[in-house]
Short mmCIF file of C-alpha atoms in Angstrom, two decimals:
data_model
loop_
_atom_site.label_atom_id
_atom_site.label_comp_id
_atom_site.label_asym_id
_atom_site.label_seq_id
_atom_site.Cartn_x
_atom_site.Cartn_y
_atom_site.Cartn_z
CA MET A 1 21.11 23.44 17.71
CA ASP A 2 20.26 21.59 20.94
CA LYS A 3 18.46 18.26 21.27
CA GLN A 4 15.08 19.83 22.09
CA ASN A 5 15.16 22.05 19.00
CA ARG A 6 16.15 19.09 16.84
CA LEU A 7 13.16 17.12 18.14
CA LEU A 8 10.87 20.12 17.60
CA ILE A 9 12.00 20.61 13.99
CA LEU A 10 11.77 16.86 13.31
CA LEU A 11 8.15 16.84 14.50
CA LEU A 12 7.32 19.90 12.41
CA THR A 13 8.90 18.18 9.39
CA VAL A 14 6.79 15.04 9.91
CA GLY A 15 3.73 17.22 10.47
CA VAL A 16 4.26 19.05 7.19
CA PHE A 17 4.79 15.66 5.54
CA GLY A 18 1.38 14.55 6.84
CA ILE A 19 -0.33 17.68 5.51
CA LEU A 20 1.35 17.50 2.07
CA ASN A 21 0.81 13.76 1.95
CA THR A 22 -2.92 14.33 2.36
CA GLU A 23 -2.84 17.00 -0.38
CA MET A 24 -0.71 15.23 -3.00
CA GLY A 25 -1.06 11.54 -2.17
CA ILE A 26 -4.52 11.39 -3.67
CA VAL A 27 -3.09 12.18 -7.13
CA GLY A 28 -2.00 8.55 -7.48
CA ILE A 29 -5.48 7.10 -6.88
CA LEU A 30 -7.74 9.37 -8.94
CA PRO A 31 -8.70 6.54 -11.33
CA GLN A 32 -9.76 4.31 -8.39
CA ILE A 33 -11.76 7.20 -6.90
CA ALA A 34 -13.45 7.89 -10.24
CA GLU A 35 -14.43 4.23 -10.51
CA GLN A 36 -15.60 3.89 -6.92
CA PHE A 37 -17.73 7.04 -6.90
CA HIS A 38 -18.92 6.71 -10.52
CA VAL A 39 -17.48 10.00 -11.78
CA SER A 40 -15.07 10.85 -14.59
CA VAL A 41 -11.33 11.19 -13.91
CA PRO A 42 -11.44 14.97 -14.67
CA THR A 43 -14.24 15.30 -12.12
CA ALA A 44 -12.20 13.34 -9.60
CA GLY A 45 -9.39 15.79 -10.37
CA TRP A 46 -11.35 18.44 -8.47
CA LEU A 47 -10.12 16.71 -5.32
CA VAL A 48 -6.68 18.05 -6.26
CA SER A 49 -7.45 21.36 -8.01
CA GLY A 50 -10.18 22.27 -5.51
CA PHE A 51 -7.75 21.66 -2.65
CA ALA A 52 -5.10 23.86 -4.31
CA LEU A 53 -7.53 26.71 -4.98
CA VAL A 54 -8.65 26.74 -1.35
CA VAL A 55 -5.01 26.78 -0.21
CA ALA A 56 -4.31 29.73 -2.53
CA PHE A 57 -7.23 31.69 -1.07
CA ALA A 58 -6.56 30.69 2.55
CA GLY A 59 -2.80 31.31 2.31
CA PRO A 60 -2.84 34.91 3.59
CA THR A 61 -6.27 34.99 5.24
CA MET A 62 -6.19 32.04 7.65
CA PRO A 63 -2.76 32.76 9.21
CA LEU A 64 -3.94 36.37 9.60
CA LEU A 65 -7.16 35.36 11.38
CA PHE A 66 -5.33 33.00 13.74
CA SER A 67 -2.24 35.18 14.25
CA LYS A 68 -3.21 36.07 17.84
CA VAL A 69 -3.94 32.50 18.96
CA ASN A 70 -1.44 30.24 20.78
CA ARG A 71 0.53 28.52 18.02
CA LYS A 72 0.39 25.11 19.64
CA THR A 73 -3.41 25.38 19.85
CA VAL A 74 -3.66 26.36 16.19
CA MET A 75 -1.41 23.51 15.04
CA LEU A 76 -3.44 21.00 17.06
CA LEU A 77 -6.63 22.40 15.55
CA ALA A 78 -5.26 22.00 12.01
CA LEU A 79 -3.96 18.47 12.63
CA GLY A 80 -7.22 17.49 14.31
CA ILE A 81 -9.29 18.73 11.38
CA PHE A 82 -7.07 16.89 8.89
CA THR A 83 -7.38 13.68 10.91
CA VAL A 84 -11.17 13.89 11.22
CA SER A 85 -11.65 14.83 7.55
CA ASN A 86 -9.62 11.81 6.46
CA VAL A 87 -11.74 9.56 8.66
CA ILE A 88 -14.88 11.05 7.06
CA SER A 89 -13.32 10.41 3.63
CA MET A 90 -12.93 6.75 4.56
CA PHE A 91 -16.66 6.37 4.98
CA ALA A 92 -17.86 8.84 2.32
CA THR A 93 -20.94 7.49 0.54
CA ASN A 94 -20.81 9.84 -2.45
CA PHE A 95 -18.40 12.14 -4.26
CA THR A 96 -19.88 15.36 -2.84
CA ILE A 97 -19.13 14.30 0.73
CA LEU A 98 -15.62 13.28 -0.29
CA LEU A 99 -15.04 16.65 -1.98
CA LEU A 100 -16.25 18.56 1.09
CA ALA A 101 -14.03 16.42 3.30
CA ARG A 102 -11.10 17.58 1.15
CA ILE A 103 -11.97 21.26 0.82
CA ILE A 104 -12.61 21.98 4.52
CA PRO A 105 -9.17 20.88 5.78
CA ALA A 106 -7.49 22.62 2.81
CA ALA A 107 -8.37 25.93 4.47
CA PHE A 108 -6.22 24.91 7.46
CA HIS A 109 -3.27 23.76 5.35
CA PRO A 110 -1.63 27.24 5.24
CA ILE A 111 -2.03 27.70 9.00
CA TYR A 112 -0.02 24.62 9.90
CA VAL A 113 2.61 24.91 7.17
CA SER A 114 3.20 28.66 7.64
CA MET A 115 3.44 28.30 11.42
CA ALA A 116 5.74 25.29 11.08
CA MET A 117 8.11 27.43 9.00
CA THR A 118 7.86 30.33 11.45
CA VAL A 119 8.42 28.16 14.54
CA ALA A 120 11.36 26.35 12.90
CA GLY A 121 12.96 29.64 11.87
CA THR A 122 12.54 31.33 15.26
CA SER A 123 13.52 28.33 17.40
CA VAL A 124 17.18 28.68 16.45
CA PRO A 125 19.69 31.55 16.29
CA PRO A 126 19.13 33.87 13.28
CA GLU A 127 22.18 32.57 11.42
CA GLN A 128 20.71 29.03 11.52
CA SER A 129 17.16 30.03 10.56
CA ALA A 130 17.39 29.23 6.83
CA LYS A 131 18.86 25.80 7.58
CA ALA A 132 16.08 25.01 10.08
CA VAL A 133 13.36 26.03 7.60
CA SER A 134 15.03 23.93 4.87
CA LYS A 135 14.57 20.86 7.09
CA VAL A 136 10.84 21.55 7.30
CA PHE A 137 10.83 21.73 3.49
CA ILE A 138 12.10 18.16 3.47
CA GLY A 139 8.65 17.27 4.82
CA VAL A 140 7.11 19.09 1.86
CA SER A 141 9.29 17.17 -0.60
CA ALA A 142 8.72 13.85 1.15
CA GLY A 143 4.97 14.42 1.13
CA MET A 144 5.09 14.97 -2.62
CA VAL A 145 7.62 12.22 -3.34
CA LEU A 146 6.39 9.43 -1.08
CA GLY A 147 2.72 10.38 -0.83
CA VAL A 148 1.78 9.46 -4.40
CA PRO A 149 3.48 6.04 -4.72
CA VAL A 150 2.71 4.92 -1.14
CA THR A 151 -0.95 5.89 -1.39
CA SER A 152 -1.23 4.28 -4.82
CA PHE A 153 0.32 1.06 -3.48
CA ILE A 154 -2.02 0.93 -0.46
CA ALA A 155 -5.12 1.60 -2.55
CA THR A 156 -4.12 -0.93 -5.20
CA GLU A 157 -3.19 -3.70 -2.75
CA THR A 158 -6.03 -3.09 -0.28
CA SER A 159 -8.67 -0.40 -0.82
CA PHE A 160 -9.42 3.32 -1.07
CA MET A 161 -10.57 3.20 2.56
CA MET A 162 -7.14 1.97 3.72
CA ALA A 163 -5.43 4.76 1.76
CA MET A 164 -7.54 7.32 3.63
CA LEU A 165 -6.70 5.53 6.88
CA PHE A 166 -3.01 6.01 6.06
CA PHE A 167 -3.59 9.79 5.74
CA ALA A 168 -5.53 9.86 9.01
CA ALA A 169 -2.94 7.79 10.88
CA VAL A 170 -0.02 10.05 9.95
CA ASN A 171 -1.89 13.17 11.03
CA ALA A 172 -3.14 11.51 14.22
CA VAL A 173 0.37 10.44 15.25
CA VAL A 174 1.68 13.98 14.76
CA PHE A 175 -1.33 15.36 16.66
CA ILE A 176 -0.54 13.18 19.68
CA ALA A 177 3.20 13.91 19.49
CA THR A 178 2.49 17.66 19.30
CA ILE A 179 0.59 17.48 22.59
CA PHE A 180 3.64 16.11 24.39
CA VAL A 181 6.62 17.51 22.46
CA ILE A 182 5.71 21.08 21.49
CA PRO A 183 5.44 23.51 24.41
CA SER A 184 2.72 26.11 24.68
CA MET A 185 3.59 28.98 22.35
CA PRO A 186 1.43 32.02 23.14
CA VAL A 187 1.89 34.99 20.82
CA LYS A 188 4.09 37.38 22.79
CA GLU A 189 3.85 40.36 20.48
CA THR A 190 0.34 40.83 19.12
CA LEU A 191 0.39 42.52 15.76
CA SER A 192 -2.69 44.34 14.54
CA TYR A 193 -4.28 43.05 11.36
CA GLY A 194 -3.48 46.40 9.76
CA LYS A 195 0.24 46.08 10.50
CA GLN A 196 0.32 42.57 9.11
CA LEU A 197 -1.51 43.61 5.96
CA GLY A 198 0.90 46.53 5.75
CA VAL A 199 3.63 44.25 4.39
CA LEU A 200 1.67 44.18 1.13
CA LYS A 201 2.36 47.90 0.73
CA LYS A 202 6.10 47.27 0.53
CA PRO A 203 7.37 47.17 -3.09
CA ILE A 204 10.01 44.63 -2.08
CA MET A 205 7.22 42.27 -0.96
CA ILE A 206 5.35 42.70 -4.25
CA PHE A 207 8.47 41.74 -6.20
CA SER A 208 9.11 38.84 -3.82
CA ILE A 209 5.61 37.54 -4.55
CA LEU A 210 6.21 37.92 -8.30
CA ILE A 211 9.47 35.97 -8.00
CA VAL A 212 7.65 33.11 -6.28
CA VAL A 213 4.83 33.11 -8.85
CA PHE A 214 7.23 33.05 -11.82
CA LEU A 215 9.89 30.66 -10.50
CA ASN A 216 7.39 28.27 -8.93
CA GLY A 217 5.36 28.48 -12.15
CA ALA A 218 8.50 27.58 -14.10
CA ILE A 219 9.17 24.54 -11.90
CA PHE A 220 5.68 23.12 -11.48
CA GLY A 221 4.30 24.32 -14.80
CA PHE A 222 6.61 21.86 -16.51
CA TYR A 223 6.49 19.25 -13.72
CA SER A 224 2.75 18.89 -14.33
CA TYR A 225 3.56 17.59 -17.82
CA LEU A 226 6.81 15.78 -17.00
CA SER A 227 5.25 12.32 -17.36
CA ASP A 228 3.83 13.32 -20.74
CA PHE A 229 7.25 14.66 -21.80
CA LEU A 230 9.03 11.48 -20.73
CA GLY A 231 6.50 9.33 -22.57
CA ASN A 232 6.14 11.29 -25.81
CA VAL A 233 9.50 13.03 -26.21
CA THR A 234 11.97 10.76 -24.41
CA ASP A 235 9.87 7.72 -25.37
CA ILE A 236 10.44 5.60 -22.27
CA SER A 237 8.15 3.02 -20.64
CA VAL A 238 5.58 3.74 -17.94
CA ARG A 239 7.63 1.81 -15.38
CA THR A 240 10.75 3.79 -16.24
CA ILE A 241 8.79 7.04 -16.00
CA SER A 242 7.83 6.13 -12.43
CA LEU A 243 11.50 5.52 -11.64
CA VAL A 244 12.56 8.86 -13.14
CA LEU A 245 9.86 10.65 -11.13
CA LEU A 246 11.19 8.96 -7.99
CA PHE A 247 14.70 10.22 -8.84
CA TYR A 248 13.23 13.71 -9.25
CA GLY A 249 11.62 13.54 -5.82
CA LEU A 250 14.71 12.24 -4.05
CA ALA A 251 16.80 14.92 -5.77
CA ASN A 252 14.27 17.48 -4.50
CA ILE A 253 15.05 16.42 -0.93
CA VAL A 254 18.78 16.81 -1.64
CA GLY A 255 18.02 20.30 -2.97
CA ASN A 256 16.42 21.25 0.34
CA VAL A 257 19.55 20.23 2.22
CA ILE A 258 21.77 22.19 -0.19
CA ALA A 259 19.50 25.24 0.06
CA GLY A 260 19.79 25.33 3.83
CA ARG A 261 23.57 25.65 3.50
CA ILE A 262 23.85 28.13 0.63
CA LEU A 263 21.19 30.45 2.05
CA THR A 264 23.10 30.50 5.33
CA ILE A 265 26.35 31.39 3.52
CA ASP A 266 25.22 33.87 0.82
CA PRO A 267 21.45 34.22 0.18
CA ARG A 268 21.83 37.15 -2.22
CA ARG A 269 24.15 35.32 -4.61
CA SER A 270 22.12 32.10 -4.33
CA THR A 271 18.99 33.97 -5.37
CA PHE A 272 20.68 35.66 -8.33
CA VAL A 273 22.35 32.50 -9.67
CA LEU A 274 19.23 30.29 -9.41
CA PRO A 275 17.31 31.51 -12.53
CA PHE A 276 20.45 31.28 -14.72
CA THR A 277 20.96 27.68 -13.59
CA LEU A 278 17.29 26.88 -14.18
CA PHE A 279 17.34 28.41 -17.66
CA ALA A 280 20.46 26.48 -18.69
CA THR A 281 19.09 23.20 -17.31
CA TYR A 282 15.72 23.48 -19.06
CA LEU A 283 17.47 24.49 -22.29
CA LEU A 284 19.59 21.32 -22.04
CA LEU A 285 16.41 19.30 -21.59
CA PHE A 286 14.89 20.87 -24.69
CA VAL A 287 17.97 19.91 -26.74
CA PHE A 288 18.65 16.45 -25.26
CA GLY A 289 15.15 15.46 -24.15
CA HIS A 290 15.04 12.59 -26.66
CA LEU A 291 18.02 10.83 -25.00
CA SER A 292 16.85 8.72 -22.05
CA LEU A 293 20.05 8.68 -19.94
CA MET A 294 20.75 12.37 -20.46
CA THR A 295 17.12 13.22 -19.71
CA THR A 296 17.22 11.21 -16.46
CA LEU A 297 20.31 13.12 -15.29
CA ILE A 298 18.81 16.49 -16.27
CA VAL A 299 15.50 15.69 -14.55
CA ALA A 300 17.41 14.78 -11.38
CA LEU A 301 19.22 18.13 -11.57
CA ILE A 302 15.88 19.90 -12.01
CA GLY A 303 14.71 18.09 -8.87
CA VAL A 304 17.67 19.50 -6.93
CA LEU A 305 16.99 22.99 -8.28
CA ALA A 306 13.29 22.66 -7.40
CA GLY A 307 14.26 21.99 -3.78
CA VAL A 308 16.58 25.00 -3.77
CA ASN A 309 13.89 27.11 -5.44
CA SER A 310 11.28 26.42 -2.75
CA ASN A 311 13.66 27.49 0.00
CA VAL A 312 14.84 30.59 -1.85
CA ASN A 313 11.25 31.66 -2.51
CA GLN A 314 10.24 31.23 1.12
CA TYR A 315 13.36 33.07 2.26
CA LEU A 316 12.67 36.08 0.02
CA ILE A 317 9.10 36.52 1.20
CA SER A 318 9.89 35.93 4.88
CA GLU A 319 12.74 38.46 4.64
CA ALA A 320 10.49 41.04 3.00
CA GLY A 321 7.78 40.57 5.65
CA SER A 322 9.86 39.67 8.70
CA GLU A 323 7.66 41.80 10.97
CA ALA A 324 4.66 39.52 10.25
CA PRO A 325 6.18 36.02 9.77
CA ASP A 326 3.02 33.90 9.84
CA PHE A 327 1.18 36.16 7.41
CA SER A 328 4.25 36.32 5.14
CA ASN A 329 4.56 32.54 5.05
CA GLY A 330 0.88 32.40 4.14
CA LEU A 331 1.59 34.79 1.27
CA TYR A 332 4.37 32.45 0.16
CA LEU A 333 1.94 29.51 0.02
CA THR A 334 -0.57 31.56 -1.97
CA ALA A 335 2.05 32.79 -4.43
CA ALA A 336 3.44 29.26 -4.84
CA ASN A 337 -0.01 27.82 -5.60
CA LEU A 338 -0.82 30.65 -8.01
CA GLY A 339 2.50 30.05 -9.74
CA THR A 340 1.64 26.37 -10.13
CA THR A 341 -1.77 27.25 -11.58
CA PHE A 342 -0.50 29.89 -14.03
CA GLY A 343 2.59 27.88 -14.98
CA THR A 344 0.54 24.77 -15.72
CA PHE A 345 -1.87 26.77 -17.89
CA PHE A 346 0.93 28.57 -19.75
CA CYS A 347 2.98 25.44 -20.45
CA GLY A 348 -0.23 23.65 -21.45
CA PHE A 349 -0.88 26.37 -24.01
CA PHE A 350 2.44 25.62 -25.73
CA ILE A 351 1.63 21.90 -25.72
CA THR A 352 -1.72 22.56 -27.39
CA GLU A 353 -0.27 24.89 -30.01
CA MET A 354 3.13 23.32 -30.70
CA GLY A 355 3.53 19.95 -28.97
CA THR A 356 4.75 18.44 -25.69
CA GLN A 357 8.42 19.36 -26.12
CA TYR A 358 7.54 23.05 -26.42
CA SER A 359 6.04 23.15 -22.93
CA LEU A 360 9.61 24.09 -22.02
CA PHE A 361 9.11 27.42 -23.83
CA GLY A 362 6.54 28.36 -21.19
CA THR A 363 9.00 27.38 -18.48
CA LEU A 364 11.85 29.42 -20.01
CA ILE A 365 9.64 32.52 -20.29
CA PHE A 366 8.65 32.21 -16.63
CA VAL A 367 12.32 31.85 -15.61
CA VAL A 368 13.21 35.06 -17.48
CA LEU A 369 10.33 36.93 -15.82
CA GLY A 370 11.53 35.58 -12.48
CA LEU A 371 15.05 36.87 -13.16
CA VAL A 372 13.73 40.34 -14.06
CA SER A 373 11.75 40.37 -10.79
CA ILE A 374 14.86 39.33 -8.83
CA ILE A 375 16.94 42.14 -10.38
CA LEU A 376 14.24 44.72 -9.59
CA ARG A 377 13.93 43.42 -6.03
CA MET A 378 17.71 43.67 -5.54
CA TYR A 379 17.66 47.22 -6.91
CA LEU A 380 14.92 48.20 -4.48
CA GLN A 381 16.69 46.51 -1.58
CA LYS A 382 19.94 48.28 -2.40
CA GLY A 383 18.13 51.62 -2.53
CA THR A 384 16.49 50.95 0.84
CA VAL A 385 19.84 50.14 2.45
CA SER A 386 21.41 53.28 0.94
CA ASN A 387 18.59 55.43 2.33
CA VAL A 388 19.06 53.93 5.77
CA ASP A 389 22.79 54.63 5.60
CA LEU A 390 22.21 58.25 4.58
CA LYS A 391 19.72 58.79 7.41
CA GLY A 392 22.18 57.23 9.84
#
């Protein structure tokens, strides 16, 4: 990988960090927002759930609509909208304006992230593609890991307005850097909308989407209640919980690095082994979740596996829809967000009926469903290859 490609991928990574930071960073300041705008905390939560729902809807549609436009132009448009919306959020006079300032840029989230993955993957030789995409995923992890504590610190020490300024500043810096660093990238091969949508007719794509929904649901369904688990089951302090969550996030970044290597070496085996490892790790947490040191180590391992999982999921969908990369990456984002939504609901059901510890039952069920989907996808893929060989 030459110096120019390294710089390109670094900028894409920081750009994705800025987008994810805007999405997730606000989680840490919901109580301050609720107080400032005189709404309840659940109402303030719409700033997060509303954003995610828009991303899920826009995942396949927005990359499709902009698939014929110069990629540099589209990325600048997305970064510009995120920057302006964060500035509007700074000066929002009521909650409705703030909510609109969140929902509008959410529609452009899949455009930037999906194109960043596509550009990273196609800017290097095919054998280095998975590793390049894994580096962009570091921006995703960093946005989730650093966004919450940094934003919370800024809002606590200064004000909500300064936290929004932080979001705006990161996106503005990437916007300016994109102008000078990223070359014009016109779409050389224009695919019809019908051909792009055609990837949804492929059974292997359907199973790839199911894998993402189930495995991402397994990861984030439990992650949504991790703080509750650490407090009620492991029985550790709030300060220690924050530290464990930080370990999880840092481990997630490590997982992205590992994923880039194992997917380059043997993606098929990596995909097959992942659900077994997840199942064993969550089972260990169910058994030893009351022991603080053991739980910390297991949570860190889950963080590593979460990083690997994100890369494996993206790889499977991009492989299944390689003829329409931007649209396929948009499908990945939609499936990932749907998995988070369904997983959170399913694990929450077990908490309501049985208690916090049993949220892991929901996770284990999703992992098993993910494994079944992986086996069926491999069977289909093997059959496709055999047919090609026979025709040859």
